[in-house]
XYZ file of C-alpha atoms in Angstrom:
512
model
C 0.000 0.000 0.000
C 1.050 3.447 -0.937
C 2.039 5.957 2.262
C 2.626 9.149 0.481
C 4.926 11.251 2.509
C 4.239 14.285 4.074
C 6.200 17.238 2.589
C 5.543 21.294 3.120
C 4.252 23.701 1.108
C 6.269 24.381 -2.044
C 6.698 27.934 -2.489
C 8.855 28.302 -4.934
C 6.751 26.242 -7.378
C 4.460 29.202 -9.645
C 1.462 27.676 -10.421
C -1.751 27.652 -9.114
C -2.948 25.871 -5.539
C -5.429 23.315 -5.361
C -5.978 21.651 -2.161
C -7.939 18.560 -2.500
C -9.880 17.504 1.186
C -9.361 13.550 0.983
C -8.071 11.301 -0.791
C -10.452 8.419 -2.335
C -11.349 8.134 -5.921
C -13.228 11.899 -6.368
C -10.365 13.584 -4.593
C -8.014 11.809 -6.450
C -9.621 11.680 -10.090
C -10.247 15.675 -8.963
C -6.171 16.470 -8.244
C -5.237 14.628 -11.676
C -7.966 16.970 -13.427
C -6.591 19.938 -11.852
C -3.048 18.813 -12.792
C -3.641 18.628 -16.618
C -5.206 22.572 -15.939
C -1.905 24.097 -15.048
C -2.664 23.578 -11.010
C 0.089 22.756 -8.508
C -2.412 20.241 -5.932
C -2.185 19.297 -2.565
C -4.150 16.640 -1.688
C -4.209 16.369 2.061
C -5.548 12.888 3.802
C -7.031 12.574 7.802
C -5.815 8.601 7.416
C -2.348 7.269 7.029
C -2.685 5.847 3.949
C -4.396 7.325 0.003
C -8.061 6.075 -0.420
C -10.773 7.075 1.929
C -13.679 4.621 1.471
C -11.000 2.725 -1.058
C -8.433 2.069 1.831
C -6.587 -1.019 1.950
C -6.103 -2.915 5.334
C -3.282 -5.413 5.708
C -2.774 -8.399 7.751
C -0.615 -11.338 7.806
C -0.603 -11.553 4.557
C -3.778 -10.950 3.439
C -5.000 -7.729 1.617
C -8.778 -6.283 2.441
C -10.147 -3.289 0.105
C -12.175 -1.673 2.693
C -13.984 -0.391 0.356
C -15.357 -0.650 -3.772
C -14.604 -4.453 -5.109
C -15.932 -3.826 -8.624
C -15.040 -1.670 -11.391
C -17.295 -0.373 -14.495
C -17.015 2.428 -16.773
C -12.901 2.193 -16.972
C -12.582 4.781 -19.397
C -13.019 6.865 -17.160
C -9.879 5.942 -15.177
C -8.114 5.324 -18.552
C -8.658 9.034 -19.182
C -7.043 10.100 -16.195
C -3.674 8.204 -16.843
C -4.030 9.612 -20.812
C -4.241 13.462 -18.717
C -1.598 12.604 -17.304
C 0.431 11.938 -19.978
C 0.856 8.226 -19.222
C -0.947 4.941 -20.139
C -3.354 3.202 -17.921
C -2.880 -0.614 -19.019
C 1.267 0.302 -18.183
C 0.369 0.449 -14.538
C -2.676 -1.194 -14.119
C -4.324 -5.142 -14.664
C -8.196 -5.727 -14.869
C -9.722 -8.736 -14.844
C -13.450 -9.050 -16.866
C -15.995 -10.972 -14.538
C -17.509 -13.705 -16.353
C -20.317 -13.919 -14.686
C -20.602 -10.764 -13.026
C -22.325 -12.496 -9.575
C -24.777 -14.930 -8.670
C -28.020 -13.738 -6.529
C -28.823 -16.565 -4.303
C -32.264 -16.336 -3.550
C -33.143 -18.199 0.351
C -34.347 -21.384 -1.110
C -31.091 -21.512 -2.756
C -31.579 -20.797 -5.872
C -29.373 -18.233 -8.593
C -29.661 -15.675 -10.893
C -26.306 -14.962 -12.668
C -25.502 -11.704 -14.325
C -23.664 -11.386 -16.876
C -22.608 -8.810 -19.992
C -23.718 -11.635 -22.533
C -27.693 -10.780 -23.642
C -28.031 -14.406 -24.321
C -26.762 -15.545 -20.935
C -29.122 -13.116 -19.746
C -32.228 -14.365 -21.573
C -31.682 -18.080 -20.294
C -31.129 -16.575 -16.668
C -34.650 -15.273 -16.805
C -36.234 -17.788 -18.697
C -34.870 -20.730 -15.722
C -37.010 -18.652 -13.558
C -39.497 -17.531 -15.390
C -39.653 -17.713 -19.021
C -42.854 -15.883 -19.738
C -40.422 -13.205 -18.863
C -38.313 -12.980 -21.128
C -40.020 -10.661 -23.874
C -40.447 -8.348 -21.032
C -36.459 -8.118 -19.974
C -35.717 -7.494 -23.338
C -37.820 -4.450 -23.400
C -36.581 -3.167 -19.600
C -33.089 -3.637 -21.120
C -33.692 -1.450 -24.112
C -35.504 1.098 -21.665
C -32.052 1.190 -19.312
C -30.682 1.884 -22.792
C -32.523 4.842 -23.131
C -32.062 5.902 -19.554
C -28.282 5.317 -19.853
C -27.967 7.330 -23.109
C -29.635 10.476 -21.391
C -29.217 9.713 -17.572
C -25.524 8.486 -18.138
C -23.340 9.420 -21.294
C -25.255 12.809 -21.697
C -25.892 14.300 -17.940
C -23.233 12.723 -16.061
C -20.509 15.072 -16.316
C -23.186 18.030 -17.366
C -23.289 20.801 -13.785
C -26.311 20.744 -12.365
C -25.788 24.092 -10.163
C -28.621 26.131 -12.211
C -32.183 25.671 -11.971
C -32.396 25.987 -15.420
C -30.034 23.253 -16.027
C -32.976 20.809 -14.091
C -35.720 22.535 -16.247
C -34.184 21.205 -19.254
C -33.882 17.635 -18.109
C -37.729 17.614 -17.224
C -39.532 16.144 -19.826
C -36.676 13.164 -20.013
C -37.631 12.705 -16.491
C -41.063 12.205 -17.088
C -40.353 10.265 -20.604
C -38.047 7.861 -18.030
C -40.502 7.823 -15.186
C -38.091 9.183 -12.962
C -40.586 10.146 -10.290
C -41.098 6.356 -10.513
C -38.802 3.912 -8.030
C -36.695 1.139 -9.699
C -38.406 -1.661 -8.351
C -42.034 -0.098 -9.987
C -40.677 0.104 -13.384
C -38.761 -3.182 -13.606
C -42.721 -4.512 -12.495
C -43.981 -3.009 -15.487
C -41.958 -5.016 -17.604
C -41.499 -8.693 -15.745
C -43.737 -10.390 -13.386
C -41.800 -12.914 -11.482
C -40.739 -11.831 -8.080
C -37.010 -13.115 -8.434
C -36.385 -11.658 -11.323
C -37.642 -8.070 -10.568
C -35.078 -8.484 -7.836
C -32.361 -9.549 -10.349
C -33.011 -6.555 -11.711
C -33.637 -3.889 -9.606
C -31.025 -4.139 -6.875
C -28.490 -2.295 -8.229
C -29.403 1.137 -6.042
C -28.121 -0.912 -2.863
C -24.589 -0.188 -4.451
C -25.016 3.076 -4.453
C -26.781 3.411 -1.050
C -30.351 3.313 -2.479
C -33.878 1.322 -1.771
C -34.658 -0.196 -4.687
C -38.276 1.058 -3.854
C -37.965 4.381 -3.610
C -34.858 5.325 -5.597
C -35.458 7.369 -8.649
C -36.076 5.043 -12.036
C -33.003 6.986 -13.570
C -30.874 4.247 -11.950
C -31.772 1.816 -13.953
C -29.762 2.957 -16.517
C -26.832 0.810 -14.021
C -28.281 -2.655 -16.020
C -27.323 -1.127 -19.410
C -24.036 0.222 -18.175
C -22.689 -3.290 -16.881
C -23.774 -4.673 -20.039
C -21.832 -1.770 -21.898
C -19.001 -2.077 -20.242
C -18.677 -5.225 -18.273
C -17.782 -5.160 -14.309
C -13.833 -5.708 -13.793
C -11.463 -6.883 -11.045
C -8.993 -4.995 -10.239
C -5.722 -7.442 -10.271
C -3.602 -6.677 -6.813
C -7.159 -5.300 -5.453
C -8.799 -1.909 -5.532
C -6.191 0.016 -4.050
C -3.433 -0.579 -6.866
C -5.743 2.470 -8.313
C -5.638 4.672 -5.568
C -1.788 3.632 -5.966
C -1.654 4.669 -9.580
C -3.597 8.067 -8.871
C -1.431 8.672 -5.873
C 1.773 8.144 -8.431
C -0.205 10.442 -11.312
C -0.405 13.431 -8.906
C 2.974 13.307 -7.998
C 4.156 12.529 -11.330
C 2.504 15.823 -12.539
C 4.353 17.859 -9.654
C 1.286 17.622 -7.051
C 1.364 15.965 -3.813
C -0.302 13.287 -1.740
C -0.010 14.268 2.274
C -1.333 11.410 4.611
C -2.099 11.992 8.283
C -2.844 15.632 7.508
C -6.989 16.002 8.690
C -8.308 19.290 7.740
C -10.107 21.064 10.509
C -11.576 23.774 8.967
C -11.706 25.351 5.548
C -10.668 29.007 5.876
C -12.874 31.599 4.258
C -12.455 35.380 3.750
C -14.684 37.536 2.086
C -17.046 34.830 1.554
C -14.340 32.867 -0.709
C -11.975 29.747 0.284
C -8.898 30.676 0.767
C -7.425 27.564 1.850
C -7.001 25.393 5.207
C -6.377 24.690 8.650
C -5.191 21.103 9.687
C -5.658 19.662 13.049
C -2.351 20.063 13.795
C -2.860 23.967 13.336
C -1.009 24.416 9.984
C -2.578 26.907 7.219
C -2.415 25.960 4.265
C -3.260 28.695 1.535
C -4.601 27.785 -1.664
C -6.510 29.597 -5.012
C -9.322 26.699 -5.087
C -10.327 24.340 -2.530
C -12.356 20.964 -3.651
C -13.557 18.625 -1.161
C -13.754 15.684 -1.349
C -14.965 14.789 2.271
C -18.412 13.987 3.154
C -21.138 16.473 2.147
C -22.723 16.722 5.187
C -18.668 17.214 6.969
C -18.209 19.402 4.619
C -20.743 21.984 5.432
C -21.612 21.262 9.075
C -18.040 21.071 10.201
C -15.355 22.330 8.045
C -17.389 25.466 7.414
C -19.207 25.757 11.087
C -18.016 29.339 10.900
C -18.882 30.581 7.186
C -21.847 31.994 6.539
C -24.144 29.454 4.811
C -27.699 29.543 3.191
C -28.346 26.119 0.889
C -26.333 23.946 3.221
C -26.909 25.860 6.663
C -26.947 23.173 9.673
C -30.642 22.649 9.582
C -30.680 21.650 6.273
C -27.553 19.393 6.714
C -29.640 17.750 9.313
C -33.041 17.492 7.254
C -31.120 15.713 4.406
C -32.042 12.405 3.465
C -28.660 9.768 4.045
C -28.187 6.341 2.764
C -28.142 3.565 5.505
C -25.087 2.499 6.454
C -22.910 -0.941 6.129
C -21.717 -3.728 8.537
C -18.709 -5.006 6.495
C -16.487 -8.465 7.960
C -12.878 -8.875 6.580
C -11.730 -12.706 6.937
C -9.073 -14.782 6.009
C -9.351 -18.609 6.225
C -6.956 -21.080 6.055
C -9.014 -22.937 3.549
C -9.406 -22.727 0.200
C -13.582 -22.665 -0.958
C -13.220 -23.166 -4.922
C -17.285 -23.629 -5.226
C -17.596 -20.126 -4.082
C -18.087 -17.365 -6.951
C -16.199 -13.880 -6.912
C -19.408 -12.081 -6.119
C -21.927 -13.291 -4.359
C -25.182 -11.492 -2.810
C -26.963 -13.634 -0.648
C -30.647 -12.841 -0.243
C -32.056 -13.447 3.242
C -35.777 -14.731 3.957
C -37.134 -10.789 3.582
C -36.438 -8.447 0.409
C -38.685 -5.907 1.369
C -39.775 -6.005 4.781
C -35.850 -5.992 5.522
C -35.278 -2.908 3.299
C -38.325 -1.049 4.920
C -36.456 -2.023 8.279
C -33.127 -0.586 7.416
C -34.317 2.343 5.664
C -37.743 3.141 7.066
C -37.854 1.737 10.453
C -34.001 2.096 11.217
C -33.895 -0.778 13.437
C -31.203 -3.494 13.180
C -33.126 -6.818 12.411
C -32.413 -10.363 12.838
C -32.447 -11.291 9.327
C -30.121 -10.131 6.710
C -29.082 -9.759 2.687
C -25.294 -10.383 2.521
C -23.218 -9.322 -0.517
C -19.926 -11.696 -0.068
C -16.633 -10.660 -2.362
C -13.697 -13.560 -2.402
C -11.158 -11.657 -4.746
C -8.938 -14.661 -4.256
C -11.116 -16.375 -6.807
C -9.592 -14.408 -9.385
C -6.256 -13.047 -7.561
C -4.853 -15.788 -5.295
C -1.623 -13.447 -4.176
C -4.144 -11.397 -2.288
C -3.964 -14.636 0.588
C -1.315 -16.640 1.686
C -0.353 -19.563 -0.152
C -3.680 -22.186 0.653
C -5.746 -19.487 1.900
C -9.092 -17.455 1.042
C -9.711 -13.579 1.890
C -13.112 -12.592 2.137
C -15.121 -9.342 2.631
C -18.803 -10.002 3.446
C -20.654 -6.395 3.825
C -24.671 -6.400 5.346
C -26.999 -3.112 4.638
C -27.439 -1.702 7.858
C -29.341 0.985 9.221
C -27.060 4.272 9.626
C -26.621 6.012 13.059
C -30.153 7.238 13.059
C -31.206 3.909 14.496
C -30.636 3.231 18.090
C -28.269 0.730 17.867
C -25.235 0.265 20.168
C -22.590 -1.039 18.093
C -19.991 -1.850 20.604
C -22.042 -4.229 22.135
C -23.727 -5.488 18.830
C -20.908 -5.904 16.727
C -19.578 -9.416 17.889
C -22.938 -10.979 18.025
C -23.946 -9.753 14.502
C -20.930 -10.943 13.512
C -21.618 -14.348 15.080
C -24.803 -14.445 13.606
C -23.070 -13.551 9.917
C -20.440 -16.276 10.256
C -23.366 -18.708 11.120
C -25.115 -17.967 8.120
C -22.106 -18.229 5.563
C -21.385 -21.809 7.474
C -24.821 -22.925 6.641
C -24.839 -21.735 3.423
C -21.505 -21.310 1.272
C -18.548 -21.754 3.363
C -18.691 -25.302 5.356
C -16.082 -25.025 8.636
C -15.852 -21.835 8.408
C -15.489 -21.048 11.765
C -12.799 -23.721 12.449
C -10.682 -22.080 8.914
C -10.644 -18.747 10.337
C -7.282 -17.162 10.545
C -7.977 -13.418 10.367
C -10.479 -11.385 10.678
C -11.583 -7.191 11.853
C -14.947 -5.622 11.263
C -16.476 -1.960 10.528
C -19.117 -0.847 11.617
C -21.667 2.624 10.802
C -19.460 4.004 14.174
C -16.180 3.487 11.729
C -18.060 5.197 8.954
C -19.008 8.379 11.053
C -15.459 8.543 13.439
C -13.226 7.329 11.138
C -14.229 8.724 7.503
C -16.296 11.660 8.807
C -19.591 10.212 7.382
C -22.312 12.127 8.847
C -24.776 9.758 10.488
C -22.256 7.104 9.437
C -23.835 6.679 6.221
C -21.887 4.489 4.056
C -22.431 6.493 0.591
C -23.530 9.880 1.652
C -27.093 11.504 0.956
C -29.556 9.005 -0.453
C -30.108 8.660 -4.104
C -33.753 9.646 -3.859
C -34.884 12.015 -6.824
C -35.550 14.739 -4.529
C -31.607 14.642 -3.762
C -30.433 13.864 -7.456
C -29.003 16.591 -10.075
C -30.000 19.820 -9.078
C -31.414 18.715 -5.710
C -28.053 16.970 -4.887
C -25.008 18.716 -2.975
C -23.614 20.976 -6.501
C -20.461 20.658 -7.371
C -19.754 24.284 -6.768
C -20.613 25.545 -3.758
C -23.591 27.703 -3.261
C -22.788 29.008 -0.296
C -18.915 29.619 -0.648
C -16.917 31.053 -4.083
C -13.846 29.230 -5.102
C -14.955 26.189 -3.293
C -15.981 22.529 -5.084
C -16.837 19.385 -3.968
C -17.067 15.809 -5.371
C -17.533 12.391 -4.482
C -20.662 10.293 -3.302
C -22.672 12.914 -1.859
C -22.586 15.212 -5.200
C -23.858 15.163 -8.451
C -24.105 12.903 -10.021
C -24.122 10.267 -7.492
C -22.295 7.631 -5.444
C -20.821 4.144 -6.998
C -17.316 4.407 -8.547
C -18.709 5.995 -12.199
C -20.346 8.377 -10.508
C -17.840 9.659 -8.074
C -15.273 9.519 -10.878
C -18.091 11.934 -12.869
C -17.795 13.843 -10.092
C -14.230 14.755 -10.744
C -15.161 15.113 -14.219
C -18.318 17.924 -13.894
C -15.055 20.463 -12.572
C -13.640 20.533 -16.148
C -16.989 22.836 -16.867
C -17.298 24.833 -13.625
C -13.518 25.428 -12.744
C -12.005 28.119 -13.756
C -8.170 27.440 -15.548
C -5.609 28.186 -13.743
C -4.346 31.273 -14.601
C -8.194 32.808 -14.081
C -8.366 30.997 -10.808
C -5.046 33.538 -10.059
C -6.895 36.402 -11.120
C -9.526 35.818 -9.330
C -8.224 35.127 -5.819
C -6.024 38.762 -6.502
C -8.880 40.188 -7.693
């Protein structure tokens, strides 16, 4: 794992300063943006290692990615290496999944998905064929969706009311004010298979039955562009990003929190670390938490869109329980992605986003990279990440006592299902919890992905790239438009090409 060293200001370098607030994919895709415009960037990291959510933990030989296991959309990390003047497959190994995962259903039964349409059509037809006229026509709907929702509007700003006004009647056209779940009903009937295909907001922090209809245009996008291992795990590309700043004459600063962004006149002009350092800077783009952003690193700047009380009206995703193993067994029968449905669909989802209570019963998404990448275990052994939707800190639950029971009660249920012995093969293993999420990433509420992809908090409603409430200051990642999930946080880092200015303006400015 990369542990970028901490080194001072550089005065004596002319350009521009950027200082990027954290250091997972949006800072990072944000700093190599900024590079390729003429900036000099700091990008300044609480933890002591690149990544945020995308930090790697370490242990005995086995490598965790705390955080994203799948990959889609590469381009759009190719195009940062090409910005950079370098070449993405030089530094960089993906692996294509083939299938994607398999959905096991409670009665044991599974879906796969897959990019192949054929592949597809026999999934749906095992479980119901009647089906499969309607899945064609959902898929060429995502189509549609994607086209507009994805290759069009993704990187588009969305800080103007206008800019909403104009995307109107495709929202209506797309049944946006519609949830996922009720438009993959209009088009198949069979229970299983409208969960096959409408659980894709969970990745992103969503219920599938109340997230806007846009994200269905995820289905299409898989299919488009496959999902992909990274080979190594997911933080070889926080690696790589780390090594693109530096190689364009930025910097990556670890154990360097930022306490408060300073403003003056109503405009960022840089920041103040724990530690009491001031950093100075033209632009400041933060990547933290949207909610941390506003609430706590601006406590003392005057704020209107994103004043405390509407902070704390915002809508946030649940939250994740997520179990890091290693076993000193191998499980060959076990896919590379595996979600594992509990008895309730539902009735669980109403619990962990409605209710906020922590229930007995769970839906498990289990990731054994080791399938694909054996170096990431010892020699004979498995590493594991299992991760369970939880409600986030809203819900009165006392994780300190809860955490080794739920755990338990996890491990039990991967015994009984996919991984026989398991708790006589266990050879490492360390939790997180929605405490870790709030303490440890600054997640307000310890939501795992930031405000909830609801289409009263998507494009103009969402956090806006550029800050309403202070000049020269961005923000990207989960919490912004266009959305959380790897593409969309990468997006992110793409919407400042339009809205910053270059860097010889941003000078101007800040003298001005």
């Amino acid at each position: 794992m990369l542990k970028a060293v901490n080194t001072p200001e550089t005065d004596a370098d002319p350009r521009p300063h950027a200082v990027v607030i954290g250091s997972g994919f949006g800072g990072m895709a944000a700093a190599v943006r900024l590079g390729a415009r003429g900036y000099r960037v700091s990008v300044l990291e609480k933890l002591d290692a690149p990544g945020g959510r995308a930090y790697v933990f370490k242990e005995n030989g086995y490598v965790f990615d705390a955080g994203p296991t799948i990959i889609t959309a590469p381009f759009l990390l190719e195009e940062l290496w090409t910005l950079a003047g370098k070449r993405f497959e030089d530094d960089i190994e993906m692996a294509e999944m083939h299938p994607f995962y398999g959905i096991r259903f409670d009665d044991g039964s599974v879906f796969h998905c897959s990019r192949d349409p054929e592949a597809m059509r026999a999934e749906v037809a095992k479980f119901s064929p009647e089906d499969v006229a309607g899945y064609e026509r959902f898929m060429e709907k995502s189509r549609q969706i994607f086209e507009i929702g994805f290759e069009q509007l993704g990187h588009i700003p969305f800080h103007k009311l206008t800019d909403m006004a104009k995307i109107a009647p495709d929202l209506l056209r797309f049944s946006g004010h519609r949830s996922v779940h009720a438009l993959v009903s209009r088009y198949v009937r069979n229970e299983k298979v409208r969960i096959a295909l409408s659980f894709h907001p969970l990745l992103i922090g969503g219920n599938p039955f109340s997230a806007s209809s846009i994200y269905c245009l995820i289905s299409y996008l898989e299919r488009e562009w496959g999902v992909h291992f990274i080979m190594g795990g997911t933080g070889k590309l926080i690696e790589g990003l780390a090594g693109l700043v530096e190689h364009q004459g930025g910097q990556v600063r670890c154990n360097a929190e930022v306490e408060e962004i300073t403003v003056k006149d109503g405009r960022a002009t840089g920041v103040r670390l724990t530690d009491g350092e001031q950093v100075t800077a033209d632009i400041v783009v933060s990547n933290a938490e949207v909610g941390h952003t506003y609430k706590r690193l601006l406590s003392g700047a005057k704020r209107r869109r994103w004043s405390d009380g509407n902070v704390d009206r915002a809508r946030y995703s649940m939250s994740l329980f997520v179990w890091y193993f290693g076993t000193k067994r191998r499980y060959e029968d076990v896919d590379h992605h595996t979600i594992l449905l509990g008895p309730r669909y539902k009735g669980l989802l109403d619990d962990i986003f409605k209710h906020k209570r922590l229930a007995e019963d769970f839906s498990l998404y289990l990731h054994r990279p080791t399938a694909t990448d054996p170096s990431l275990a010892p020699d004979g052994c498995e590493a594991f990440y299992v991760l369970s939707p939880v409600p986030n800190l809203d819900a009165d639950v006392d994780w300190q006592a809860q955490a080794e029971p739920y755990r338990k009660a996890i491990e039990k249920r991967l015994e009984e299902t996919l991984l026989p012995g398991l708790s006589d093969s266990l050879d490492v293993s360390r939790v997180m919890t929605p405490i870790d999420f709030r303490d440890r990433l600054n997640s307000e509420r310890g939501a795992a992905f930031g405000l909830e992809p609801v289409l009263t908090q998507s494009a103009w409603f969402r956090a806006h790239n550029k800050s309403e409430d202070v000049k020269g200051l961005y923000l990207v990642g989960a919490g912004t438009h266009p959305g959380a999930g790897v593409p969309g946080v990468l997006s992110s880092a793409r919407v400042l090409d339009s809205i910053v200015p270059d860097a010889r303006v941003a000078v101007e400015r800040a003298d001005g």
